[in-house]
């Protein structure tokens, strides 16, 4: 059995389509189709079936997937045996919400690639509520997230550096509308957000409920940058990690609004699968995360 065919199967599952897997692997689409047919013939099972206009993994495909991942991990272990970090190969898949990826992960990614230049580093920006599932189903090795306080049984979680969040508005917001301390208010302004399930977002929602401060319905956008631009244009307010708006607060393009949560910290968290092999590139990522965002992996090391 050619392990390249197994790798192609995993790539299809992780990218969501034959075409995207072909692009990721630098194969012709016909090569991907041929590899899957060969694998189906060798295993005497059907791996994909057409549902509507999409090809979906069959139950048999889902059943064998853990074994496929184990085989590929074992091959990677053999290929990296006694190699220095600068020589190791394999894939490292990281996931984080948009705000963490844009404002915290750049130096971490740069350091990982500096120390292990031959690995395939895949980084995906995911909504916070999808990160645990990405770890469970194996489409990600390490997730960097805000701590939501609950995790699947198979997900290990390590505390990261806590962060503060702040309520922001446009400097053009009328001064009379900037009070978010006085209780029992009805305000004709919307909360603009891109991470409705993040712990800091739940924190500000609970604060408004406690204060009986009622806003217009939320505006939900796809990215932190879209949120910031909308607030700058006075379309609403937003509660965001402070590290994501330091520059705008400094240059005056955004205004910080006072709340009683200004001194509150929200914990960060690093998540990974409890039962999967920790590869050399994962060990490297944990070390760099420990150095740069104060993750303590030593207590968990096996």
Short mmCIF file of C-alpha atoms in Angstrom, two decimals:
data_model
loop_
_atom_site.label_atom_id
_atom_site.label_comp_id
_atom_site.label_asym_id
_atom_site.label_seq_id
_atom_site.Cartn_x
_atom_site.Cartn_y
_atom_site.Cartn_z
CA UNK A 1 0.00 0.00 0.00
CA UNK A 2 1.36 3.39 -1.02
CA UNK A 3 1.28 5.78 1.93
CA UNK A 4 0.96 8.68 -0.54
CA UNK A 5 -2.56 7.46 -1.21
CA UNK A 6 -3.30 7.56 2.51
CA UNK A 7 -1.92 11.10 2.71
CA UNK A 8 -4.15 12.09 -0.18
CA UNK A 9 -7.18 10.67 1.62
CA UNK A 10 -6.40 12.76 4.70
CA UNK A 11 -5.80 15.86 2.54
CA UNK A 12 -9.25 15.48 0.94
CA UNK A 13 -10.87 15.23 4.36
CA UNK A 14 -8.96 18.21 5.76
CA UNK A 15 -9.44 20.52 2.76
CA UNK A 16 -13.02 19.45 2.10
CA UNK A 17 -12.72 18.50 -1.58
CA UNK A 18 -10.73 16.54 -4.16
CA UNK A 19 -9.87 19.74 -6.01
CA UNK A 20 -8.53 21.56 -2.94
CA UNK A 21 -6.52 18.50 -1.93
CA UNK A 22 -4.98 18.39 -5.42
CA UNK A 23 -3.98 22.06 -5.13
CA UNK A 24 -2.51 21.53 -1.64
CA UNK A 25 -0.53 18.47 -2.72
CA UNK A 26 0.46 19.98 -6.08
CA UNK A 27 -1.19 17.09 -7.94
CA UNK A 28 -3.44 17.09 -10.97
CA UNK A 29 -7.08 16.47 -9.96
CA UNK A 30 -7.01 13.25 -11.99
CA UNK A 31 -4.08 12.01 -9.87
CA UNK A 32 -6.08 12.48 -6.67
CA UNK A 33 -9.06 10.62 -8.15
CA UNK A 34 -6.81 7.80 -9.33
CA UNK A 35 -5.14 7.47 -5.91
CA UNK A 36 -8.49 7.17 -4.13
CA UNK A 37 -9.72 4.57 -6.60
CA UNK A 38 -6.52 2.58 -6.10
CA UNK A 39 -6.95 2.79 -2.33
CA UNK A 40 -10.58 1.68 -2.55
CA UNK A 41 -9.53 -1.30 -4.69
CA UNK A 42 -6.79 -2.29 -2.24
CA UNK A 43 -9.08 -2.03 0.79
CA UNK A 44 -12.18 -3.40 -0.97
CA UNK A 45 -14.30 -0.58 0.49
CA UNK A 46 -15.90 2.55 -0.88
CA UNK A 47 -14.38 5.66 0.72
CA UNK A 48 -16.51 8.42 -0.81
CA UNK A 49 -20.06 8.73 -2.07
CA UNK A 50 -21.82 11.55 -3.84
CA UNK A 51 -24.34 13.42 -1.68
CA UNK A 52 -26.01 16.15 -3.70
CA UNK A 53 -23.17 17.90 -5.50
CA UNK A 54 -20.49 16.96 -2.97
CA UNK A 55 -18.38 13.88 -2.36
CA UNK A 56 -18.80 12.79 1.27
CA UNK A 57 -16.75 10.31 3.29
CA UNK A 58 -18.60 7.03 3.77
CA UNK A 59 -19.06 5.37 7.15
CA UNK A 60 -16.34 2.88 6.20
CA UNK A 61 -14.05 5.81 5.44
CA UNK A 62 -14.79 7.35 8.83
CA UNK A 63 -14.15 3.98 10.51
CA UNK A 64 -10.67 3.52 9.04
CA UNK A 65 -9.57 7.15 9.37
CA UNK A 66 -7.98 6.73 12.85
CA UNK A 67 -5.90 3.82 11.50
CA UNK A 68 -4.84 5.89 8.49
CA UNK A 69 -3.69 8.72 10.74
CA UNK A 70 -1.77 6.25 12.92
CA UNK A 71 0.03 4.83 9.88
CA UNK A 72 1.02 8.27 8.62
CA UNK A 73 2.24 9.27 12.10
CA UNK A 74 4.35 6.11 12.32
CA UNK A 75 5.88 6.80 8.92
CA UNK A 76 6.67 10.34 10.03
CA UNK A 77 8.32 9.05 13.21
CA UNK A 78 10.52 6.70 11.19
CA UNK A 79 11.46 9.43 8.69
CA UNK A 80 12.44 11.82 11.49
CA UNK A 81 14.33 9.30 13.61
CA UNK A 82 17.47 10.93 15.11
CA UNK A 83 17.15 14.02 12.90
CA UNK A 84 17.89 17.53 14.12
CA UNK A 85 15.06 20.07 14.11
CA UNK A 86 16.54 21.69 11.01
CA UNK A 87 16.15 18.37 9.15
CA UNK A 88 12.77 17.08 10.31
CA UNK A 89 9.88 16.87 7.87
CA UNK A 90 6.16 16.39 8.36
CA UNK A 91 3.21 18.66 8.94
CA UNK A 92 2.32 20.96 11.83
CA UNK A 93 -1.28 22.19 11.80
CA UNK A 94 -2.13 25.17 14.00
CA UNK A 95 -5.52 26.83 14.45
CA UNK A 96 -6.55 30.03 16.21
CA UNK A 97 -9.28 32.66 16.05
CA UNK A 98 -8.78 35.53 13.64
CA UNK A 99 -7.65 38.06 16.26
CA UNK A 100 -5.02 35.74 17.79
CA UNK A 101 -3.69 34.74 14.38
CA UNK A 102 -3.30 38.32 13.14
CA UNK A 103 -1.91 39.95 16.27
CA UNK A 104 -0.08 37.26 18.25
CA UNK A 105 0.95 34.39 15.99
CA UNK A 106 3.23 36.05 13.42
CA UNK A 107 6.45 35.93 15.49
CA UNK A 108 5.60 32.40 16.67
CA UNK A 109 5.14 31.15 13.10
CA UNK A 110 8.35 32.87 12.03
CA UNK A 111 10.33 31.21 14.85
CA UNK A 112 8.90 27.75 14.12
CA UNK A 113 9.88 27.99 10.45
CA UNK A 114 13.32 29.34 11.35
CA UNK A 115 14.08 26.34 13.56
CA UNK A 116 12.35 23.69 11.41
CA UNK A 117 12.45 25.02 7.82
CA UNK A 118 11.56 21.69 6.16
CA UNK A 119 8.22 21.09 7.87
CA UNK A 120 4.91 21.85 6.21
CA UNK A 121 3.32 24.45 8.49
CA UNK A 122 -0.43 24.80 7.96
CA UNK A 123 -2.20 27.60 9.83
CA UNK A 124 -5.96 28.07 9.68
CA UNK A 125 -8.01 30.84 11.22
CA UNK A 126 -11.10 29.27 12.79
CA UNK A 127 -13.96 30.61 14.90
CA UNK A 128 -13.33 29.93 18.56
CA UNK A 129 -16.26 27.50 18.82
CA UNK A 130 -14.74 25.23 16.10
CA UNK A 131 -11.25 24.84 17.53
CA UNK A 132 -11.93 22.02 20.00
CA UNK A 133 -13.61 19.97 17.28
CA UNK A 134 -10.64 20.50 14.94
CA UNK A 135 -8.44 18.92 17.62
CA UNK A 136 -10.86 16.04 18.20
CA UNK A 137 -11.22 15.12 14.52
CA UNK A 138 -7.51 15.47 13.80
CA UNK A 139 -7.60 18.36 11.34
CA UNK A 140 -5.41 20.39 13.73
CA UNK A 141 -2.51 19.49 16.02
CA UNK A 142 -2.51 22.54 18.31
CA UNK A 143 -5.13 25.20 18.91
CA UNK A 144 -4.49 28.62 20.44
CA UNK A 145 -7.71 30.03 21.84
CA UNK A 146 -9.49 31.89 24.60
CA UNK A 147 -10.52 29.60 27.45
CA UNK A 148 -14.23 28.79 27.18
CA UNK A 149 -14.12 26.67 30.34
CA UNK A 150 -15.25 23.37 28.82
CA UNK A 151 -13.40 20.83 26.69
CA UNK A 152 -14.12 17.42 25.15
CA UNK A 153 -12.72 14.50 27.12
CA UNK A 154 -9.97 13.84 24.57
CA UNK A 155 -8.72 17.45 24.49
CA UNK A 156 -5.84 18.48 26.75
CA UNK A 157 -5.73 22.16 27.65
CA UNK A 158 -2.90 24.27 29.03
CA UNK A 159 -3.29 27.80 30.37
CA UNK A 160 -1.76 30.58 28.32
CA UNK A 161 -1.13 34.22 29.06
CA UNK A 162 -4.33 36.04 30.10
CA UNK A 163 -5.38 39.08 28.12
CA UNK A 164 -7.61 42.08 28.62
CA UNK A 165 -10.43 43.21 26.39
CA UNK A 166 -11.86 46.68 25.88
CA UNK A 167 -15.01 48.31 24.60
CA UNK A 168 -14.24 50.48 21.56
CA UNK A 169 -16.14 53.10 19.60
CA UNK A 170 -15.56 55.64 16.87
CA UNK A 171 -14.14 59.00 18.01
CA UNK A 172 -17.16 60.45 16.18
CA UNK A 173 -19.57 58.83 18.64
CA UNK A 174 -21.55 61.53 20.45
CA UNK A 175 -20.12 62.16 23.95
CA UNK A 176 -23.57 61.73 25.48
CA UNK A 177 -23.72 58.16 24.10
CA UNK A 178 -20.40 57.01 25.60
CA UNK A 179 -21.69 56.09 29.07
CA UNK A 180 -21.65 52.31 29.59
CA UNK A 181 -21.41 52.47 33.39
CA UNK A 182 -24.82 53.85 34.38
CA UNK A 183 -27.43 51.05 34.64
CA UNK A 184 -30.88 50.83 33.09
CA UNK A 185 -30.12 52.30 29.68
CA UNK A 186 -31.60 51.72 26.24
CA UNK A 187 -29.00 52.55 23.59
CA UNK A 188 -29.59 52.89 19.85
CA UNK A 189 -26.28 51.23 18.98
CA UNK A 190 -25.30 47.71 17.95
CA UNK A 191 -22.51 45.50 19.20
CA UNK A 192 -20.31 44.50 16.25
CA UNK A 193 -18.58 41.15 16.71
CA UNK A 194 -16.90 38.28 14.92
CA UNK A 195 -16.44 35.83 17.83
CA UNK A 196 -19.83 35.49 19.54
CA UNK A 197 -18.73 32.44 21.58
CA UNK A 198 -15.42 33.84 22.85
CA UNK A 199 -15.15 34.13 26.62
CA UNK A 200 -14.59 37.90 26.51
CA UNK A 201 -17.69 38.36 24.35
CA UNK A 202 -19.76 36.38 26.80
CA UNK A 203 -18.24 38.53 29.54
CA UNK A 204 -19.45 41.81 28.05
CA UNK A 205 -22.89 40.33 27.33
CA UNK A 206 -23.23 39.25 30.97
CA UNK A 207 -22.06 42.72 32.05
CA UNK A 208 -24.75 44.45 29.96
CA UNK A 209 -27.39 42.04 31.30
CA UNK A 210 -26.30 42.77 34.87
CA UNK A 211 -26.37 46.51 34.23
CA UNK A 212 -29.64 46.33 32.27
CA UNK A 213 -27.99 48.10 29.34
CA UNK A 214 -29.93 47.12 26.22
CA UNK A 215 -28.45 47.57 22.74
CA UNK A 216 -29.78 47.14 19.22
CA UNK A 217 -29.39 43.63 17.70
CA UNK A 218 -25.80 42.51 17.15
CA UNK A 219 -23.99 42.87 13.84
CA UNK A 220 -21.94 39.74 13.11
CA UNK A 221 -18.97 39.98 10.76
CA UNK A 222 -16.33 37.51 9.57
CA UNK A 223 -13.08 39.12 10.72
CA UNK A 224 -11.61 41.32 13.42
CA UNK A 225 -10.43 43.78 10.77
CA UNK A 226 -13.99 44.14 9.44
CA UNK A 227 -15.16 44.74 13.01
CA UNK A 228 -12.57 47.47 13.57
CA UNK A 229 -13.33 49.20 10.26
CA UNK A 230 -17.04 49.19 10.99
CA UNK A 231 -16.49 50.71 14.43
CA UNK A 232 -14.17 53.35 12.97
CA UNK A 233 -17.02 54.32 10.62
CA UNK A 234 -19.37 54.72 13.62
CA UNK A 235 -21.59 51.78 12.72
CA UNK A 236 -21.57 50.44 16.28
CA UNK A 237 -19.32 49.47 19.19
CA UNK A 238 -17.21 46.35 19.78
CA UNK A 239 -15.62 44.47 22.65
CA UNK A 240 -12.30 43.10 21.45
CA UNK A 241 -8.96 41.86 22.81
CA UNK A 242 -6.92 44.91 23.70
CA UNK A 243 -3.87 43.58 21.83
CA UNK A 244 -5.86 43.84 18.58
CA UNK A 245 -6.48 47.60 18.83
CA UNK A 246 -3.35 49.02 20.51
CA UNK A 247 -2.26 50.93 17.40
CA UNK A 248 -5.71 52.37 16.68
CA UNK A 249 -6.19 53.50 20.29
CA UNK A 250 -2.78 55.16 20.19
CA UNK A 251 -3.38 57.03 16.93
CA UNK A 252 -6.92 58.05 17.85
CA UNK A 253 -8.79 56.21 15.09
CA UNK A 254 -10.62 54.27 17.80
CA UNK A 255 -11.86 55.38 21.21
CA UNK A 256 -11.83 53.25 24.37
CA UNK A 257 -15.07 53.36 26.36
CA UNK A 258 -14.98 52.85 30.11
CA UNK A 259 -16.70 49.80 31.63
CA UNK A 260 -16.46 48.03 34.98
CA UNK A 261 -14.63 45.18 33.19
CA UNK A 262 -11.57 47.30 32.42
CA UNK A 263 -9.40 45.48 34.99
CA UNK A 264 -10.70 41.99 34.18
CA UNK A 265 -8.40 39.46 32.51
CA UNK A 266 -9.57 36.61 30.30
CA UNK A 267 -7.47 33.42 30.22
CA UNK A 268 -5.92 32.10 27.05
CA UNK A 269 -5.53 28.38 26.42
CA UNK A 270 -3.56 25.96 24.26
CA UNK A 271 -5.38 22.75 23.25
CA UNK A 272 -4.22 19.47 21.70
CA UNK A 273 -5.29 15.84 21.61
CA UNK A 274 -4.54 13.79 24.72
CA UNK A 275 -4.08 10.49 22.94
CA UNK A 276 -2.08 11.40 19.85
CA UNK A 277 1.66 11.25 19.36
CA UNK A 278 3.41 14.57 20.09
CA UNK A 279 5.67 15.05 17.07
CA UNK A 280 9.01 16.92 17.14
CA UNK A 281 7.40 19.88 15.40
CA UNK A 282 4.66 19.95 18.05
CA UNK A 283 7.35 19.86 20.78
CA UNK A 284 9.02 22.80 19.04
CA UNK A 285 5.73 24.72 18.86
CA UNK A 286 5.07 24.12 22.56
CA UNK A 287 8.54 25.41 23.47
CA UNK A 288 8.08 28.58 21.42
CA UNK A 289 4.57 29.10 22.80
CA UNK A 290 6.00 28.69 26.29
CA UNK A 291 8.60 31.37 25.57
CA UNK A 292 6.32 33.85 23.84
CA UNK A 293 2.89 33.53 25.45
CA UNK A 294 3.77 31.87 28.74
CA UNK A 295 2.34 28.41 28.09
CA UNK A 296 3.63 25.86 30.59
CA UNK A 297 3.89 22.52 28.78
CA UNK A 298 6.34 20.96 31.24
CA UNK A 299 3.65 19.57 33.55
CA UNK A 300 2.06 17.70 30.67
CA UNK A 301 5.18 16.29 28.98
CA UNK A 302 5.10 12.55 28.54
#
